[in-house]
């Protein structure tokens, strides 16, 4: 240990600079200056490595490739004999003598290891641990060198946190203060000051050296996915984007083991700058257009003109709220190899963080158990350490069918999981794997693969038969209710009045596959429900899972999935860990959101089910501000953020007007002083101790200890008031890096888990208001993410090449409109609540453009009212002969043309930088109109009824049934709903208006055709946008449902008779009055 101390001490010489080749200190000159081998870039290299590089190496700096100059005391090498030099004696420098042969050989080995990417040469300068305890007395006192982290050895996997300082207390589950808290998992600290050093850098440095070579040769920086970014694209140093929103020392950039696990990839300036210019030009043209419209009223159609101007002003405001949050779109890149180097090295226990995965289901008739089973199987087979994965299935319908199907799934998983891991197949949901229409033998070389695949397919088909048999049996409920296999009644026979139920199907105590390997935990959860209690639908079920998982496993991170969203990319969790476990970025990230991708959608995507514009454009734009909104599934959460804590305070960087525009509030001098005091008090705190102790939560100050037992008791009471009356759960919230006490027995944990899902547990606590999923809206996802962003957290948008998750979407018109209705209703509920982003959270750290985006997500249903008016105006204009725009001059027509050009240019450039196809963009525009005049309109009225009259609407679960009939039969199925009335009416009256207008023009002569074209263009704009809706009404092969025919005939007759009454098909002959003037007048 003394040698190790000396190594560390030598690494601190020279102002803390460490040689990036051997790990020793750089050293100083006789004058006390830091030795600088390269006077161009200052790349830290010690004197012995410098001498070896000049004599036997490339004679150039490894970073900038500049040829080394000879320093004082350096011996001459070939080619320098004739150079004039003032080299002095070598004793002028404070560095070890390099004349010894052993020392030369040692340096040569280090240089060779550094260049040849060998992993075994790096124990120099790296502290060793024999028992998991830090043995240096100076470190025991808290003096840990900056930028240093001990390497975790096998002996440290003992279930205890080493090095806990007795001066900094924490609450243990047993109530003892100052003692170590046992954990079943390794402590994973994302602290930027605790990183690996030493031999890992030798393994990873080759990639960086190759990058410098490529940059020197081609002027581009390589990326792990094979593409490159030009240095002029706004990149920063090395692999760090210049716009990265966290601080990092230069020393961290020079050590590959301390390189970030991800980075921002800015869009090329050739794509993003024209896009921004067009947005500004469009804003200018729009302002001039609105000024012209307001100052030029139509006197003979004043009401129509006024309505149209009001609608256009609202559309302009809605466009601004939607457009400007897309000002800073970015891409992100992850480094899975770096993640493996740090936390998952082969031959050593994995140090990846534990993840609890939540799957929610309600009605097994609408959410088939086979779909849920495939999702669970993909989770159990994920490419992640099995002891770090736990799957919790929430059955909020307390259906025995779901319970039995999950039991069958756990048995089939024992065969399925070893098969997929052996042959590394994707995806790992059997239904979708076996239904792939691809060459499944591609890249498969194992001779037994075909035989095993056939056997596994047969096993899966037998599994499907068993599950389908359970479904068939569940169609008819017995009068006495369901009976379990042991003869006792099923506790959930009454779905509205039943106790809480938990069943552990798979776990470490016996969950082994057919090859004897462990399987991840699989836990069935059905929370207690009693009459008279508010259960808060999905949000309440998710909060119950948060508490159950905290008691049983307490993973540091949580992934939530809908029952129909399976893991399509087995490395999805590792992708998320590249952000959440990044030592610099991870501590401020509340969640990592993945885009939603779907299977089973028709080729043309008639109703924009893929929602590509939102997932590939809007969310990427938000990722450049403060992060994407939470969209309800495919999201990995930081458990700390869900508990209502604020993120660590980062030192603000001074910026210009643009940074202040997109930033939050300014700190006062008092808060700055408090922040600096906290940093001083926490300077020597061992980061293995949980950050949030009792007084942290009560007073919001970190690092404070307890003065006496009374303060501890008061703090514990405050915690229980906030989190609920569960000592075990409260203790779990204090463990920042997860884990449960090893001393706890499974029986005691299950008993406590049953307690935390009781229907009265959340009473008089902050669940649903400040903690967990937030109540008050059927779209709890938007509200939950908004609360986190308002506290100052940021989120990350991760788009791996292979989609992380895939799900199903309703391709039927009626189901699709009902789904959109539910989303819009949730937005209206948020709009009329105290959490409305228009007035909530201004005292926090929510960025300005992020607030724009949240305002847009809450007010967009209101656009349905002006949109409905605007779609009716063309028919009125055609039937009355009036128009909303006066006759315009040639100069005024320029602004109209410019507005249309800017609209199309914005869309084209948006598609260019995002990669979204024009067909997807156009489908999105069409469904914006279809949903706006139907589902959004109903959502506004239902929301007003709920807020003003207290009339609540039922939550409708979207059907997730498979397309068993094939050929997208569901697409052509017609289901009548009142949501179809407004668009059907608008479509028919516009068609009638077109016929009436053309008939009038034919009857009136050539001079009436000019004004008609503007009205016809207006009407055709509406009809073209409603064309997918019209196809949905027609059904398959033009077989129109009877109710549509009746509705069409009725409306056509009414409007035709009305128009004939107002303006019949007669030629109006005007002339002199013969009775007054006579025949010769």
XYZ file of N, CA and C in Angstrom, residues 289-310 312 882-888 896:
93
model
N -48.512 39.482 -43.599
C -49.776 38.927 -44.086
C -50.915 39.242 -43.119
N -50.681 39.027 -41.821
C -51.723 39.307 -40.840
C -52.032 40.800 -40.776
N -51.010 41.625 -40.931
C -51.250 43.082 -40.953
C -52.139 43.459 -42.125
N -51.887 42.878 -43.274
C -52.724 43.156 -44.451
C -54.154 42.664 -44.223
N -54.310 41.475 -43.659
C -55.644 40.913 -43.455
C -56.455 41.759 -42.476
N -55.785 42.261 -41.430
C -56.502 43.050 -40.425
C -56.892 44.417 -40.968
N -56.032 45.004 -41.756
C -56.270 46.371 -42.250
C -57.087 46.416 -43.534
N -57.474 45.262 -44.067
C -58.266 45.236 -45.308
C -59.498 44.349 -45.107
N -60.495 44.851 -44.411
C -61.699 44.040 -44.190
C -62.550 43.920 -45.452
N -63.399 42.921 -45.455
C -64.343 42.708 -46.560
C -65.694 43.238 -46.095
N -66.109 44.356 -46.671
C -67.294 45.048 -46.167
C -68.571 44.241 -46.388
N -68.695 43.575 -47.539
C -69.942 42.859 -47.834
C -69.995 41.468 -47.201
N -68.899 41.049 -46.534
C -68.886 39.756 -45.826
C -68.102 39.922 -44.528
N -68.493 40.950 -43.765
C -67.728 41.297 -42.576
C -67.683 40.167 -41.542
N -68.788 39.496 -41.236
C -68.714 38.395 -40.254
C -67.778 37.274 -40.693
N -67.836 36.912 -41.996
C -66.950 35.851 -42.482
C -65.491 36.292 -42.406
N -65.235 37.541 -42.771
C -63.864 38.061 -42.717
C -63.349 38.066 -41.278
N -64.172 38.504 -40.338
C -63.742 38.578 -38.946
C -63.427 37.185 -38.398
N -64.285 36.214 -38.690
C -64.020 34.853 -38.233
C -62.729 34.310 -38.820
N -62.494 34.553 -40.087
C -61.288 34.037 -40.730
C -60.030 34.674 -40.159
N -60.066 35.972 -39.853
C -58.885 36.649 -39.301
C -58.579 36.130 -37.902
N -59.615 35.927 -37.093
C -59.399 35.379 -35.747
C -58.769 33.987 -35.831
N -56.929 32.810 -38.271
C -55.553 32.903 -38.781
C -54.593 33.392 -37.707
N -70.004 34.884 -51.467
C -69.116 35.852 -50.824
C -67.765 35.195 -50.540
N -66.771 36.038 -50.224
C -65.441 35.516 -49.946
C -64.814 36.292 -48.809
N -63.848 35.631 -48.117
C -63.236 36.221 -46.924
C -62.084 37.155 -47.263
N -61.648 37.189 -48.513
C -60.517 38.022 -48.918
C -61.005 38.997 -49.986
N -60.718 40.295 -49.841
C -61.117 41.253 -50.880
C -60.257 41.105 -52.124
N -60.617 41.811 -53.149
C -59.785 41.808 -54.343
C -58.425 42.414 -54.006
N -57.382 41.676 -54.351
C -56.037 42.083 -53.950
C -55.271 42.600 -55.152
N -49.089 36.887 -50.279
C -49.812 35.612 -50.235
C -48.952 34.490 -50.806
